[in-house]
PDB file of C-alpha atoms and ligand atoms in Angstrom:
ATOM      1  CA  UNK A  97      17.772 -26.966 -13.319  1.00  0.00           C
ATOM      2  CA  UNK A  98      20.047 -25.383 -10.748  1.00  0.00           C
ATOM      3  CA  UNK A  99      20.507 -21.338 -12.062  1.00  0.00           C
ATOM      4  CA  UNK A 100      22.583 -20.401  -8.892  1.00  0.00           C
ATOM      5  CA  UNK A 101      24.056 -20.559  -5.499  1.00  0.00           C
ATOM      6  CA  UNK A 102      21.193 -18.356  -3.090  1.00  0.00           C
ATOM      7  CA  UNK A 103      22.938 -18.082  -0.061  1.00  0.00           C
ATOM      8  CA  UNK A 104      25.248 -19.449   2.377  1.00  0.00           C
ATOM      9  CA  UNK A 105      24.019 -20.809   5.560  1.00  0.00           C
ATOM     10  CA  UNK A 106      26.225 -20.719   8.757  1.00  0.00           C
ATOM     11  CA  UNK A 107      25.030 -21.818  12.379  1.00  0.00           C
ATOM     12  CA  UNK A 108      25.836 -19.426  14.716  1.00  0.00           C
ATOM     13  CA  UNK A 109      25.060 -19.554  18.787  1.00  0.00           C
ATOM     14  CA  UNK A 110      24.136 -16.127  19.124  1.00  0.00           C
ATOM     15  CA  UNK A 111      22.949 -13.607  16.342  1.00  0.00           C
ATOM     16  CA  UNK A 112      23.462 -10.686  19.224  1.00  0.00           C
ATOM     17  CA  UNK A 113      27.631 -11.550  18.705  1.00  0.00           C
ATOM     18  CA  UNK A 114      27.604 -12.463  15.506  1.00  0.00           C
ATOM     19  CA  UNK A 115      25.617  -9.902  13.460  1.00  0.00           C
ATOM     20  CA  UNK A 116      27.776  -7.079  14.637  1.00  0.00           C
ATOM     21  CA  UNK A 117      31.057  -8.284  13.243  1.00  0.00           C
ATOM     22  CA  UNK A 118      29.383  -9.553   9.735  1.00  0.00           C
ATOM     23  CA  UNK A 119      28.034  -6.399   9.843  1.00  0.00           C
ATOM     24  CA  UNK A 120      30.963  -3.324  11.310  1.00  0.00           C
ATOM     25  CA  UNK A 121      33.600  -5.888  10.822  1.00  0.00           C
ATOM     26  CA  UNK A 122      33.188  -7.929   7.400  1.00  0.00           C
ATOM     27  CA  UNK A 123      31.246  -4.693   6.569  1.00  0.00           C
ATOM     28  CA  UNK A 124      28.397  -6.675   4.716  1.00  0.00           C
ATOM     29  CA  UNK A 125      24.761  -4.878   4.161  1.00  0.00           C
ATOM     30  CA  UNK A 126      22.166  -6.126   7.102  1.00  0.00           C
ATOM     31  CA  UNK A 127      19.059  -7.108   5.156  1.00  0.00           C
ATOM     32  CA  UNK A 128      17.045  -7.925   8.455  1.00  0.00           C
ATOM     33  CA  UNK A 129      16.356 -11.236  10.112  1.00  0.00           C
ATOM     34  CA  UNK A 130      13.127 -13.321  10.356  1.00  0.00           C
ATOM     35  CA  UNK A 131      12.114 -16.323  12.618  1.00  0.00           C
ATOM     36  CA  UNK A 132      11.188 -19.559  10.984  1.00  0.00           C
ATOM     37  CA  UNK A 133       9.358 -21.512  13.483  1.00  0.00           C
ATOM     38  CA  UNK A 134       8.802 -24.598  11.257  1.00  0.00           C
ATOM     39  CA  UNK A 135      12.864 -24.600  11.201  1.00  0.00           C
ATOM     40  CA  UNK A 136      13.079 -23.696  14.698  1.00  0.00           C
ATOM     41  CA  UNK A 137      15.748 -20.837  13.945  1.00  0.00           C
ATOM     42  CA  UNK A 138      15.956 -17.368  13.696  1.00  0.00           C
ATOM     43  CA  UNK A 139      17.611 -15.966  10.602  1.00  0.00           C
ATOM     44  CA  UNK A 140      20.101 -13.274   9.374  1.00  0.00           C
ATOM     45  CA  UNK A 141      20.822 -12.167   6.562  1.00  0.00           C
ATOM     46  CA  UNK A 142      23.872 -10.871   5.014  1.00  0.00           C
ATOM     47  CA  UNK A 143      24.098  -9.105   1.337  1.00  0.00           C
ATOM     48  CA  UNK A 144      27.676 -10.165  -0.316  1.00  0.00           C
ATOM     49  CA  UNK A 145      26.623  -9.478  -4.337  1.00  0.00           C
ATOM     50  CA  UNK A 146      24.449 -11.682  -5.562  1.00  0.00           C
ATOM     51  CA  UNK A 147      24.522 -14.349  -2.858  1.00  0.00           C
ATOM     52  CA  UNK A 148      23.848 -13.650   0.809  1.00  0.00           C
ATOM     53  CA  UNK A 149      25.348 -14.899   4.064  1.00  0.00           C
ATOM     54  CA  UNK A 150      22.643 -16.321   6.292  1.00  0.00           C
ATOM     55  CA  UNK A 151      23.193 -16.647  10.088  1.00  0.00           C
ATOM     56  CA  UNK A 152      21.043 -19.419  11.672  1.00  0.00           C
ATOM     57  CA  UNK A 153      20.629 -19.682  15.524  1.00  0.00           C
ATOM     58  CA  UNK A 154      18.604 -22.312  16.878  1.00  0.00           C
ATOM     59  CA  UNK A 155      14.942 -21.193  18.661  1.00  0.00           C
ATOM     60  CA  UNK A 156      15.031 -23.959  20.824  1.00  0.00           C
ATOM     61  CA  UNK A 157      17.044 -27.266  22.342  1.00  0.00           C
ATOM     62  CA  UNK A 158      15.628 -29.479  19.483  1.00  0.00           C
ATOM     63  CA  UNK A 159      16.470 -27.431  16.849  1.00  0.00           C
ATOM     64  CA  UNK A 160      18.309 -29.259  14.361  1.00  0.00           C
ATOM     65  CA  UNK A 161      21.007 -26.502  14.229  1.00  0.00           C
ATOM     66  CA  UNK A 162      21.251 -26.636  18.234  1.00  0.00           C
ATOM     67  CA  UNK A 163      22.548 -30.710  17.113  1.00  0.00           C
ATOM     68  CA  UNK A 164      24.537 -28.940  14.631  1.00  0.00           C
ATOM     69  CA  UNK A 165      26.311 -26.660  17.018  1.00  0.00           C
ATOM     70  CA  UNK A 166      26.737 -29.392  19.767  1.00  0.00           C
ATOM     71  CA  UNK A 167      28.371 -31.434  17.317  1.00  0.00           C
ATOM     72  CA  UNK A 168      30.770 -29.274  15.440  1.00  0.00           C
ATOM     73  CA  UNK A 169      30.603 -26.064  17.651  1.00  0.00           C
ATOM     74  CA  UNK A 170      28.982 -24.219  14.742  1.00  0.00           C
ATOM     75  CA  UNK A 171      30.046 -22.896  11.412  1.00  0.00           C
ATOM     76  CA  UNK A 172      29.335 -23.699   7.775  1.00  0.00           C
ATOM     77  CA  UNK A 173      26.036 -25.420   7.520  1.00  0.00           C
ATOM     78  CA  UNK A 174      24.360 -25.633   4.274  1.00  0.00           C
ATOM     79  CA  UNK A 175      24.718 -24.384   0.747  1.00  0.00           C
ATOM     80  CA  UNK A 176      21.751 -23.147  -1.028  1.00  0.00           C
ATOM     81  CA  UNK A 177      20.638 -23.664  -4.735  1.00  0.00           C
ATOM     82  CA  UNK A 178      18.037 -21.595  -6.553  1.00  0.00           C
ATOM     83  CA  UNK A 179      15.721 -23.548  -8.885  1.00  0.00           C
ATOM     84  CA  UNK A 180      12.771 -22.898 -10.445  1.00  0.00           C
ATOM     85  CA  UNK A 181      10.729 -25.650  -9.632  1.00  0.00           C
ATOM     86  CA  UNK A 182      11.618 -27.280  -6.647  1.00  0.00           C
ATOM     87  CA  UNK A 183       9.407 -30.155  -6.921  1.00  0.00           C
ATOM     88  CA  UNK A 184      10.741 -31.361 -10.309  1.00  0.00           C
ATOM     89  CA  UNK A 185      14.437 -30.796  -8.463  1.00  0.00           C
ATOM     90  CA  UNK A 186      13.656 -33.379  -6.216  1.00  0.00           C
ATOM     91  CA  UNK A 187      12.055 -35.481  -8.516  1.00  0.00           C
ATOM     92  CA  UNK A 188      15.442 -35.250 -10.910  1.00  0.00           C
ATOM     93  CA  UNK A 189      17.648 -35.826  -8.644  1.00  0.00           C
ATOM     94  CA  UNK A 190      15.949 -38.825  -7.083  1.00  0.00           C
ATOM     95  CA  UNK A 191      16.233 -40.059 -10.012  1.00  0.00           C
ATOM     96  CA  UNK A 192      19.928 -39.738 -10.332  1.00  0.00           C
ATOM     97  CA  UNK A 193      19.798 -41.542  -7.232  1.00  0.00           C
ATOM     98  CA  UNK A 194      21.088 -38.654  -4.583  1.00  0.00           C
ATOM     99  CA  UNK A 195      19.290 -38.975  -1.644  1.00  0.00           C
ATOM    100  CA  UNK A 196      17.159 -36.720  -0.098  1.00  0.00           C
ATOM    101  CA  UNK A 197      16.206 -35.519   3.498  1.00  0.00           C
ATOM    102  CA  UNK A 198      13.356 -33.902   1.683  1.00  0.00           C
ATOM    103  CA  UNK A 199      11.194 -36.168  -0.500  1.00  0.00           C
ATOM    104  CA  UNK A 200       8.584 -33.259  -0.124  1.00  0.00           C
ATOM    105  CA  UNK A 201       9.180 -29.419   0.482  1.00  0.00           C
ATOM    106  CA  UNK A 202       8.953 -27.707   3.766  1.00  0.00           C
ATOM    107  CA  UNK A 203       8.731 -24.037   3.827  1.00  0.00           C
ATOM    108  CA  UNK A 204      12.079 -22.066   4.542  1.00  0.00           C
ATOM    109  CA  UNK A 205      12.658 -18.008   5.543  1.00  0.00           C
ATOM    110  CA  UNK A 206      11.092 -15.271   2.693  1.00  0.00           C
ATOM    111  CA  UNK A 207       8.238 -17.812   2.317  1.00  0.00           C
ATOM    112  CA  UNK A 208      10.432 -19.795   0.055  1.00  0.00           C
ATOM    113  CA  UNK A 209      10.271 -23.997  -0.330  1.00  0.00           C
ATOM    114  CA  UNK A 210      13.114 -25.601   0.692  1.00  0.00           C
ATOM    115  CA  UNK A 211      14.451 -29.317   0.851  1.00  0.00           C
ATOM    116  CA  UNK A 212      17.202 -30.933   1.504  1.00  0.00           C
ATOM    117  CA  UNK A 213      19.410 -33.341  -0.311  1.00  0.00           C
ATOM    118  CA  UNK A 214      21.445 -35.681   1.811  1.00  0.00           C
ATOM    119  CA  UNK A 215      25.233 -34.668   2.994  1.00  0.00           C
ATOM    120  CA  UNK A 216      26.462 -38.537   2.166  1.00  0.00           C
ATOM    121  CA  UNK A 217      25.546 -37.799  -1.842  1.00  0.00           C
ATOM    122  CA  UNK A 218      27.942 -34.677  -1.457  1.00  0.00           C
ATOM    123  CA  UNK A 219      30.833 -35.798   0.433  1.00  0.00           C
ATOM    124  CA  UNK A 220      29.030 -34.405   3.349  1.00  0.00           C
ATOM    125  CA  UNK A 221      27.952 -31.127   2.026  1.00  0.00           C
ATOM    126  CA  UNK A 222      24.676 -30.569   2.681  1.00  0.00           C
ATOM    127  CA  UNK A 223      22.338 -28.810  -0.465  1.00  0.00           C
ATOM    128  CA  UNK A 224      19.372 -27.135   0.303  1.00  0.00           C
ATOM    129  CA  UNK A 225      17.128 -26.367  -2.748  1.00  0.00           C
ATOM    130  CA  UNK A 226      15.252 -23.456  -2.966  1.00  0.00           C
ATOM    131  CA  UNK A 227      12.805 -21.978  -4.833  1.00  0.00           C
ATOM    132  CA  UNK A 228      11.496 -18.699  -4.460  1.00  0.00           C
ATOM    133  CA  UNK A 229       8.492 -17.221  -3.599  1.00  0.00           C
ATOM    134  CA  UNK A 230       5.116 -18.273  -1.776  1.00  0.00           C
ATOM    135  CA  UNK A 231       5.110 -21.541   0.413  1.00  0.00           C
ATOM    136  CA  UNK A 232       1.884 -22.335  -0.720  1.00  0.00           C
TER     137      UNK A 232
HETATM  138 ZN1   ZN B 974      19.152 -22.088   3.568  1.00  0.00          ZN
END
């Protein structure tokens, strides 16, 4: 179901300080950054191989990631896992009884559908499954 990690999502209060050093400092390829408005974040991303760093900063006050970086100051957010279909995803793993933030999928950056599965399934790790592709 799962065929691999996508990216790695980090909240970040400013994409002006922090792009620079993933970029000149961790010396990671700048693929270009996007604003998600149904997220309410702006998003950079990072190429490290096969998986890429993405920096979320929140648009707005009631972003979720603005709660995020009240809360823990920032940092590691979410993990991201490529599927196929992401509707069957959620169906499976309902089934296996993990919760989900997600019961449906909202669209993500790239067009992609996202949802997320709940951080208490995953000793607080939060999932985000992705699938590729058009939101529609
Ligand atoms: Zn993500």
């Amino acid at each position: 179901m799962i065929k691999k990690i996508d990216h790695i999502a980090i909240a970040v209060k400013s994409l002006a300080e922090e792009i620079p050093r993933y970029r000149d400092v961790l010396g990671l390829e700048f693929l270009g950054s996007e604003t998600v408005p149904e997220q309410k974040v702006t998003v950079a991303f990072f190429k490290a191989g096969d998986v890429s760093i993405e920096l979320l900063e929140p648009l707005s006050p009631d972003s979720p990631i603005s709660a995020f970086i009240e809360k823990k100051g920032g940092g590691l957010h979410h993990l991201s896992l490529e599927v196929d279909d992401i509707r069957e995803a959620i169906r499976g793993l309902r089934e296996k009884g993990v919760p989900m933030i997600d019961a449906e999928p909202r669209r993500g950056a790239h067009d992609a559908l996202i949802a997320f599965a709940h951080p208490k399934g995953f000793s607080g790790v939060l999932y985000e499954l992705m699938q590729k592709g058009d939101a529609r």
